[in-house]
Amino acid sequence: MLTAVAAALCATVLAGGAVSAAPPASGPDGTLVTTTLTNAAGTRAYQVYTPRGLAPGRPLIAWVHGTSKVRNGDPMGLRRSNTLLAEADRLGFSVVAPLQSLRANGSGMWQFFEPAGLTRGHGEVSILADILRIAARDQRADPRRIYAIGHSAGGGAVQVLGALYPDIVSAIAVSAGFPFLGDPTGTAARRARAGRPVPTFLIHGDRDDVAPPIIGAAELSAALSANGIGGARPSGSRYLPAVGADRYPTRITTFGAGRTEVVVAEVIGAGHQTGPGGVTLNGPRLDRWVVGFLLAH
């Protein structure tokens, strides 16, 4: 059941299978292919980026975009300047980017709050889960090292992936997102994944008026509880000053360790829009920090 927090955040966001492939396009140093997948919940296109010479058994990171057809919305597809592509080349992993259908939602928003999708194997998030499965199979990725990053409504969808499909995603990162079912206690997520912890990296801007700080606090509380460390004190902290494309200072706080680890990055002065690297609210340095967190798990 959606809480009052969930109802409020959904209103805010709303205001704000079978596979076929298209010809590949040249990426920064690899290949970017657009493909479609169909399951019982529908059909979605997705992009797969493969670095040149990528060996089998490497990680795969999914990028789930935010709402696209709104002011300052996310691009529907991967940009050439996206940090994930540069990091994929540098570190050796593939990237998959599901694309929302404008027929399914005219704003290009992932409908993470739909009741049908809040049950495993059903709804829009089941399409995302199947895209990850198929992409990992096709890329011959390490099934123990599949990760997901999402922004805004895409972050909400990634929270659902983490709750309902912890057997697929080994760790998640959520930028300007929302807790599973809007539940700040984390009880819903913990029950959904039968107590299985999922390492989580959260990013919020202190001037975000779409996913404001109260939502960020709820998301942190939920993540700690869902990972079995509710009420934990920080185990580490780091302050990153504004430098170059990382135009905002960022305070990074760590809780727990190993599979229970939760990290939160407060981007000081940031609103809701993704930064120049196309992953977090800040620039490539914070984007790389998130990638490093995921790959460590």
Coordinates of N, CA and C in Angstrom, one line a residue, residues 78-189:
L78 N 21.7 7.2 -24.4 CA 23.0 7.5 -23.9 C 23.6 8.6 -24.7
R79 N 24.3 9.5 -24.1 CA 25.0 10.6 -24.8 C 26.4 10.2 -25.0
R80 N 27.0 10.8 -26.0 CA 28.4 10.5 -26.2 C 29.3 10.9 -25.1
S81 N 28.8 12.0 -24.3 CA 29.6 12.5 -23.2 C 29.3 11.8 -21.9
N82 N 28.4 10.8 -21.9 CA 28.0 10.1 -20.7 C 29.2 9.4 -20.0
T83 N 29.4 9.7 -18.8 CA 30.5 9.2 -18.0 C 30.6 7.6 -18.1
L84 N 29.4 7.0 -18.1 CA 29.4 5.5 -18.1 C 30.1 5.0 -19.3
L85 N 30.0 5.6 -20.4 CA 30.7 5.1 -21.6 C 32.2 5.2 -21.5
A86 N 32.7 6.3 -21.0 CA 34.1 6.5 -20.8 C 34.7 5.5 -19.7
E87 N 33.9 5.3 -18.7 CA 34.3 4.4 -17.6 C 34.2 3.0 -18.1
A88 N 33.3 2.7 -19.0 CA 33.2 1.3 -19.5 C 34.4 1.0 -20.3
D89 N 34.9 2.0 -21.1 CA 36.1 1.8 -21.9 C 37.3 1.6 -21.0
R90 N 37.4 2.5 -19.9 CA 38.5 2.5 -19.0 C 38.6 1.2 -18.2
L91 N 37.5 0.8 -17.6 CA 37.5 -0.3 -16.6 C 37.0 -1.6 -17.2
G92 N 36.4 -1.6 -18.3 CA 36.0 -2.9 -18.9 C 34.7 -3.5 -18.4
F93 N 33.6 -2.8 -18.7 CA 32.3 -3.3 -18.5 C 31.3 -2.9 -19.6
S94 N 30.2 -3.5 -19.7 CA 29.2 -3.1 -20.7 C 28.1 -2.3 -20.0
V95 N 27.4 -1.5 -20.9 CA 26.3 -0.7 -20.4 C 25.1 -1.0 -21.1
V96 N 24.0 -1.1 -20.4 CA 22.7 -1.3 -21.0 C 21.8 -0.1 -20.6
A97 N 21.0 0.5 -21.5 CA 20.2 1.6 -21.2 C 18.8 1.4 -21.8
P98 N 17.8 0.9 -20.9 CA 16.4 0.8 -21.4 C 15.9 2.2 -21.7
L99 N 15.0 2.2 -22.7 CA 14.4 3.5 -23.2 C 12.8 3.4 -23.0
Q100 N 12.3 4.3 -22.3 CA 10.9 4.3 -22.1 C 10.1 4.6 -23.4
S101 N 9.0 4.0 -23.6 CA 8.1 4.2 -24.7 C 7.2 5.4 -24.5
L102 N 7.2 6.4 -25.5 CA 6.3 7.5 -25.3 C 4.9 7.1 -25.5
R103 N 4.6 6.0 -26.1 CA 3.3 5.4 -26.1 C 2.8 5.0 -24.8
A104 N 3.7 4.4 -24.0 CA 3.4 4.0 -22.6 C 3.2 5.2 -21.7
N105 N 4.1 6.2 -21.9 CA 4.0 7.4 -21.1 C 4.5 8.6 -21.9
G106 N 3.6 9.5 -22.1 CA 3.9 10.7 -23.0 C 5.0 11.5 -22.5
S107 N 5.3 11.5 -21.2 CA 6.4 12.3 -20.7 C 7.7 11.5 -20.7
G108 N 7.7 10.3 -21.1 CA 8.9 9.5 -21.1 C 9.3 9.1 -19.7
M109 N 8.3 8.9 -18.8 CA 8.6 8.6 -17.4 C 8.4 7.1 -17.2
W110 N 9.3 6.5 -16.5 CA 9.1 5.1 -16.0 C 8.1 5.1 -14.9
Q111 N 7.1 4.2 -15.1 CA 5.9 4.2 -14.2 C 6.2 3.2 -13.0
F112 N 7.2 3.6 -12.2 CA 7.6 2.7 -11.1 C 6.6 2.5 -10.0
F113 N 5.6 3.4 -10.0 CA 4.6 3.3 -8.9 C 3.3 2.6 -9.3
E114 N 3.2 2.0 -10.6 CA 2.1 1.3 -11.0 C 1.9 0.0 -10.2
P115 N 0.7 -0.2 -9.6 CA 0.4 -1.4 -8.8 C 0.9 -2.7 -9.5
A116 N 0.6 -2.8 -10.8 CA 1.0 -4.1 -11.5 C 2.5 -4.3 -11.5
G117 N 3.3 -3.3 -11.5 CA 4.7 -3.5 -11.5 C 5.3 -3.7 -10.1
L118 N 4.5 -3.7 -9.1 CA 5.0 -3.8 -7.7 C 5.0 -5.3 -7.3
T119 N 4.7 -6.2 -8.2 CA 4.8 -7.6 -8.0 C 5.8 -8.2 -9.0
R120 N 6.6 -9.0 -8.5 CA 7.7 -9.6 -9.3 C 7.1 -10.3 -10.5
G121 N 7.7 -10.1 -11.7 CA 7.2 -10.7 -12.9 C 6.1 -10.0 -13.6
H122 N 5.7 -8.9 -13.1 CA 4.6 -8.2 -13.7 C 5.0 -6.7 -13.9
G123 N 4.3 -6.1 -14.9 CA 4.4 -4.6 -15.0 C 5.7 -4.2 -15.7
E124 N 5.8 -2.8 -15.7 CA 6.9 -2.2 -16.5 C 8.3 -2.6 -16.0
V125 N 8.5 -2.7 -14.7 CA 9.8 -3.1 -14.1 C 10.2 -4.5 -14.5
S126 N 9.2 -5.3 -14.8 CA 9.6 -6.7 -15.2 C 10.3 -6.6 -16.6
I127 N 9.9 -5.6 -17.4 CA 10.6 -5.4 -18.7 C 12.0 -5.1 -18.4
L128 N 12.3 -4.2 -17.5 CA 13.7 -3.8 -17.1 C 14.4 -5.0 -16.7
A129 N 13.8 -5.8 -15.8 CA 14.5 -7.0 -15.3 C 14.9 -8.0 -16.5
D130 N 14.0 -8.1 -17.4 CA 14.2 -9.0 -18.5 C 15.3 -8.4 -19.4
I131 N 15.3 -7.1 -19.6 CA 16.4 -6.5 -20.4 C 17.7 -6.8 -19.8
L132 N 17.8 -6.6 -18.5 CA 19.1 -6.9 -17.8 C 19.5 -8.4 -18.0
R133 N 18.6 -9.3 -17.9 CA 18.9 -10.7 -18.0 C 19.4 -11.0 -19.5
I134 N 18.6 -10.5 -20.5 CA 19.0 -10.7 -21.8 C 20.3 -10.1 -22.2
A135 N 20.5 -8.8 -21.8 CA 21.8 -8.1 -22.1 C 22.9 -8.8 -21.4
A136 N 22.8 -9.3 -20.2 CA 23.9 -10.0 -19.5 C 24.2 -11.3 -20.2
R137 N 23.2 -12.0 -20.7 CA 23.4 -13.2 -21.5 C 24.2 -12.9 -22.8
D138 N 23.7 -11.9 -23.5 CA 24.2 -11.6 -24.8 C 25.7 -11.1 -24.7
Q139 N 25.9 -10.3 -23.6 CA 27.3 -9.8 -23.4 C 28.2 -10.8 -22.7
R140 N 27.6 -11.9 -22.3 CA 28.4 -13.0 -21.5 C 29.0 -12.3 -20.3
A141 N 28.2 -11.5 -19.6 CA 28.6 -10.8 -18.4 C 28.6 -11.7 -17.2
D142 N 29.3 -11.3 -16.2 CA 29.4 -12.1 -15.0 C 28.0 -11.9 -14.3
P143 N 27.2 -12.9 -14.1 CA 25.8 -12.7 -13.5 C 25.9 -12.3 -12.1
R144 N 27.0 -12.4 -11.4 CA 27.1 -11.9 -10.1 C 27.5 -10.4 -10.0
R145 N 27.7 -9.8 -11.2 CA 28.1 -8.4 -11.2 C 27.3 -7.6 -12.2
I146 N 26.0 -7.6 -11.9 CA 25.0 -6.8 -12.7 C 24.5 -5.7 -11.8
Y147 N 24.6 -4.5 -12.2 CA 24.2 -3.3 -11.4 C 23.3 -2.4 -12.1
A148 N 22.6 -1.5 -11.4 CA 21.7 -0.6 -12.0 C 21.8 0.8 -11.3
I149 N 21.8 1.8 -12.2 CA 21.8 3.2 -11.8 C 20.6 3.8 -12.4
G150 N 19.8 4.6 -11.6 CA 18.7 5.3 -12.2 C 18.5 6.7 -11.6
H151 N 18.0 7.6 -12.4 CA 17.8 9.0 -12.0 C 16.3 9.3 -12.0
S152 N 15.8 10.0 -10.9 CA 14.4 10.5 -10.8 C 13.5 9.3 -10.9
A153 N 12.5 9.3 -11.8 CA 11.6 8.2 -12.0 C 12.4 6.9 -12.3
G154 N 13.5 7.1 -13.1 CA 14.4 5.9 -13.3 C 15.0 5.4 -12.0
G155 N 15.3 6.3 -11.1 CA 15.7 5.9 -9.8 C 14.7 5.1 -9.0
G156 N 13.4 5.6 -9.1 CA 12.3 4.9 -8.5 C 12.2 3.5 -9.1
A157 N 12.4 3.3 -10.4 CA 12.3 2.0 -11.0 C 13.5 1.1 -10.5
V158 N 14.7 1.7 -10.3 CA 15.8 1.0 -9.8 C 15.6 0.5 -8.4
Q159 N 14.9 1.3 -7.6 CA 14.5 0.9 -6.2 C 13.6 -0.3 -6.3
V160 N 12.7 -0.4 -7.3 CA 11.8 -1.5 -7.4 C 12.6 -2.7 -7.9
L161 N 13.6 -2.5 -8.8 CA 14.5 -3.6 -9.2 C 15.2 -4.2 -8.0
G162 N 15.7 -3.3 -7.2 CA 16.5 -3.8 -6.0 C 15.6 -4.5 -5.0
A163 N 14.3 -4.2 -4.9 CA 13.4 -4.8 -3.9 C 12.9 -6.1 -4.5
L164 N 12.5 -6.2 -5.8 CA 11.9 -7.4 -6.3 C 12.8 -8.3 -7.0
Y165 N 14.0 -7.8 -7.4 CA 14.9 -8.6 -8.2 C 16.3 -8.6 -7.7
P166 N 16.5 -8.8 -6.4 CA 17.8 -8.8 -5.8 C 18.7 -10.0 -6.3
D167 N 18.1 -10.9 -6.9 CA 18.9 -12.0 -7.5 C 19.5 -11.6 -8.9
I168 N 19.0 -10.5 -9.4 CA 19.6 -10.0 -10.7 C 20.6 -8.9 -10.4
V169 N 20.2 -7.8 -9.6 CA 21.1 -6.7 -9.4 C 21.9 -6.9 -8.1
S170 N 23.2 -6.8 -8.2 CA 24.1 -7.0 -7.0 C 24.2 -5.8 -6.2
A171 N 24.0 -4.6 -6.8 CA 24.0 -3.3 -6.1 C 23.3 -2.3 -6.9
I172 N 22.8 -1.2 -6.3 CA 22.1 -0.2 -7.0 C 22.6 1.2 -6.6
A173 N 22.4 2.1 -7.5 CA 22.6 3.6 -7.2 C 21.4 4.4 -7.7
V174 N 21.0 5.3 -6.9 CA 19.8 6.0 -7.2 C 20.0 7.5 -7.0
S175 N 19.8 8.3 -8.1 CA 20.1 9.7 -8.1 C 18.7 10.4 -8.1
A176 N 18.5 11.3 -7.1 CA 17.2 12.0 -7.0 C 16.0 11.1 -7.1
G177 N 16.0 10.0 -6.5 CA 15.0 9.0 -6.6 C 14.0 9.0 -5.4
F178 N 13.4 7.8 -5.2 CA 12.3 7.7 -4.2 C 12.4 6.2 -3.6
P179 N 12.0 6.1 -2.3 CA 12.1 4.8 -1.7 C 11.0 3.8 -2.3
F180 N 11.3 2.5 -2.2 CA 10.3 1.5 -2.7 C 9.0 1.7 -1.9
L181 N 7.9 1.8 -2.7 CA 6.6 2.0 -2.2 C 6.4 3.3 -1.3
G182 N 7.4 4.2 -1.4 CA 7.3 5.4 -0.6 C 7.5 5.1 0.9
D183 N 8.0 3.9 1.2 CA 8.1 3.5 2.6 C 9.4 3.9 3.3
P184 N 9.4 4.9 4.2 CA 10.6 5.4 4.8 C 11.2 4.4 5.8
T185 N 10.4 3.4 6.2 CA 10.8 2.5 7.2 C 11.7 1.3 6.6
G186 N 11.6 1.2 5.3 CA 12.3 0.1 4.6 C 11.7 -1.3 4.8
T187 N 10.6 -1.4 5.6 CA 10.0 -2.7 5.8 C 9.5 -3.3 4.5
A188 N 8.9 -2.5 3.6 CA 8.4 -3.1 2.4 C 9.5 -3.7 1.5
A189 N 10.6 -3.0 1.4 CA 11.8 -3.5 0.6 C 12.4 -4.7 1.3

